[in-house]
Amino acid sequence: MRNNNKIRTLEIDDFKLVTKIKQILNSQFKNSVEDIYCYGSRISKNNKDSDFDLVLVTTKNLDWKKEYQYSKIIIELGIDNNIVFDPQFISKADFKKYSFHPYIQEVINTGQIV
């Protein structure tokens, strides 16, 4: 886990769950997830009642069918753990290309990378 010093760290249970998500997706989809950024109020305010915002940085662009497959796995794990995940997907190339964008800057500056 890489740590951004501008934010609080993930709670251990959240870290384990996001790590599990990454492992399952990489197992089922051939190491397609490079990083998962956890950001938003669940991280910045340690608000366990908040939804869990995720940006999944993938090795290549995903079509809507793949995004649906990934989301289904993430949401099922969320249901099993009483968490509402809000996953967003972006390729590594687009993440770098649009790194100037305010949304990407917010994710980079306030997020925790797993």
Coordinates of C-alpha atoms in Angstrom, one line a residue:
M1 CA 0.0 0.0 0.0
R2 CA 1.3 3.4 -1.0
N3 CA 0.4 6.2 1.3
N4 CA -0.4 9.8 0.4
N5 CA 0.6 11.9 3.4
K6 CA -2.3 14.4 2.9
I7 CA -4.9 12.0 4.0
R8 CA -5.8 9.6 6.8
T9 CA -5.0 6.0 6.3
L10 CA -7.6 3.3 5.6
E11 CA -9.1 1.4 8.5
I12 CA -7.6 -2.1 8.5
D13 CA -10.9 -3.8 7.7
D14 CA -11.4 -1.4 4.7
F15 CA -7.8 -2.0 3.5
K16 CA -8.3 -5.8 3.7
L17 CA -11.5 -5.6 1.8
V18 CA -10.1 -3.4 -1.0
T19 CA -7.0 -5.7 -1.2
K20 CA -9.4 -8.6 -1.6
I21 CA -11.3 -6.8 -4.4
K22 CA -8.0 -6.2 -6.2
Q23 CA -6.9 -9.8 -5.7
I24 CA -10.2 -11.2 -7.0
L25 CA -10.3 -9.0 -10.0
N26 CA -6.7 -9.6 -10.9
S27 CA -7.3 -13.4 -10.5
Q28 CA -10.4 -13.4 -12.7
F29 CA -9.3 -10.8 -15.3
K30 CA -5.5 -11.5 -15.7
N31 CA -3.9 -8.8 -13.6
S32 CA -5.9 -6.0 -15.2
V33 CA -6.1 -3.7 -12.1
E34 CA -2.9 -1.8 -11.4
D35 CA -4.1 0.4 -8.5
I36 CA -7.3 1.1 -6.6
Y37 CA -7.6 4.6 -5.2
C38 CA -9.9 4.9 -2.2
Y39 CA -11.1 8.5 -1.6
G40 CA -14.0 10.5 -0.4
S41 CA -15.6 11.0 3.0
R42 CA -15.1 7.4 4.1
I43 CA -11.3 8.1 3.9
S44 CA -11.0 11.8 4.6
K45 CA -13.5 11.9 7.5
N46 CA -13.2 8.2 8.6
N47 CA -17.0 8.0 8.0
K48 CA -17.9 4.3 8.1
D49 CA -21.6 5.2 7.3
S50 CA -20.5 6.8 4.0
D51 CA -20.4 5.1 0.6
F52 CA -16.9 3.9 -0.4
D53 CA -15.5 5.8 -3.4
L54 CA -13.1 3.8 -5.5
V55 CA -11.2 4.6 -8.7
L56 CA -9.8 1.4 -10.3
V57 CA -6.8 2.1 -12.6
T58 CA -6.7 -0.6 -15.2
T59 CA -4.0 -1.7 -17.6
K60 CA -6.3 -0.9 -20.6
N61 CA -9.6 0.7 -21.3
L62 CA -12.6 -1.4 -20.3
D63 CA -15.8 -1.6 -22.4
W64 CA -19.1 -1.3 -20.6
K65 CA -19.5 -5.1 -20.4
K66 CA -16.2 -5.5 -18.5
E67 CA -17.1 -2.5 -16.3
Y68 CA -20.3 -4.3 -15.5
Q69 CA -18.5 -7.5 -14.7
Y70 CA -16.0 -5.8 -12.4
S71 CA -18.8 -3.7 -10.7
K72 CA -20.9 -6.8 -10.1
I73 CA -18.0 -8.4 -8.1
I74 CA -17.3 -5.2 -6.2
I75 CA -21.0 -4.6 -5.3
E76 CA -21.5 -8.2 -4.2
L77 CA -18.5 -7.9 -1.8
G78 CA -20.0 -4.7 -0.6
I79 CA -23.3 -6.3 0.1
D80 CA -21.6 -9.1 2.0
N81 CA -19.8 -6.5 4.2
N82 CA -22.6 -3.9 4.5
I83 CA -20.8 -1.4 2.4
V84 CA -22.0 0.6 -0.6
F85 CA -19.1 0.9 -3.1
D86 CA -19.0 3.5 -5.8
P87 CA -16.5 2.2 -8.3
Q88 CA -15.2 4.3 -11.2
F89 CA -12.8 2.9 -13.9
I90 CA -10.0 4.5 -15.8
S91 CA -7.1 3.1 -17.8
K92 CA -3.6 3.8 -16.7
A93 CA -2.9 5.8 -19.9
D94 CA -6.0 8.0 -19.4
F95 CA -5.2 8.5 -15.7
K96 CA -1.8 9.9 -16.8
K97 CA -3.3 11.8 -19.8
Y98 CA -5.9 13.5 -17.6
S99 CA -3.8 14.0 -14.5
F100 CA -4.4 17.7 -14.7
H101 CA -8.2 17.3 -14.4
P102 CA -9.7 18.5 -11.1
Y103 CA -11.4 15.1 -10.4
I104 CA -8.2 13.2 -11.0
Q105 CA -6.2 15.7 -8.9
E106 CA -8.7 15.2 -6.0
V107 CA -8.3 11.4 -6.2
I108 CA -4.5 11.7 -6.3
N109 CA -4.3 14.3 -3.5
T110 CA -6.8 12.8 -1.1
G111 CA -6.8 9.1 -2.0
Q112 CA -5.2 6.1 -0.5
I113 CA -3.7 3.7 -3.0
V114 CA -4.0 -0.1 -2.7

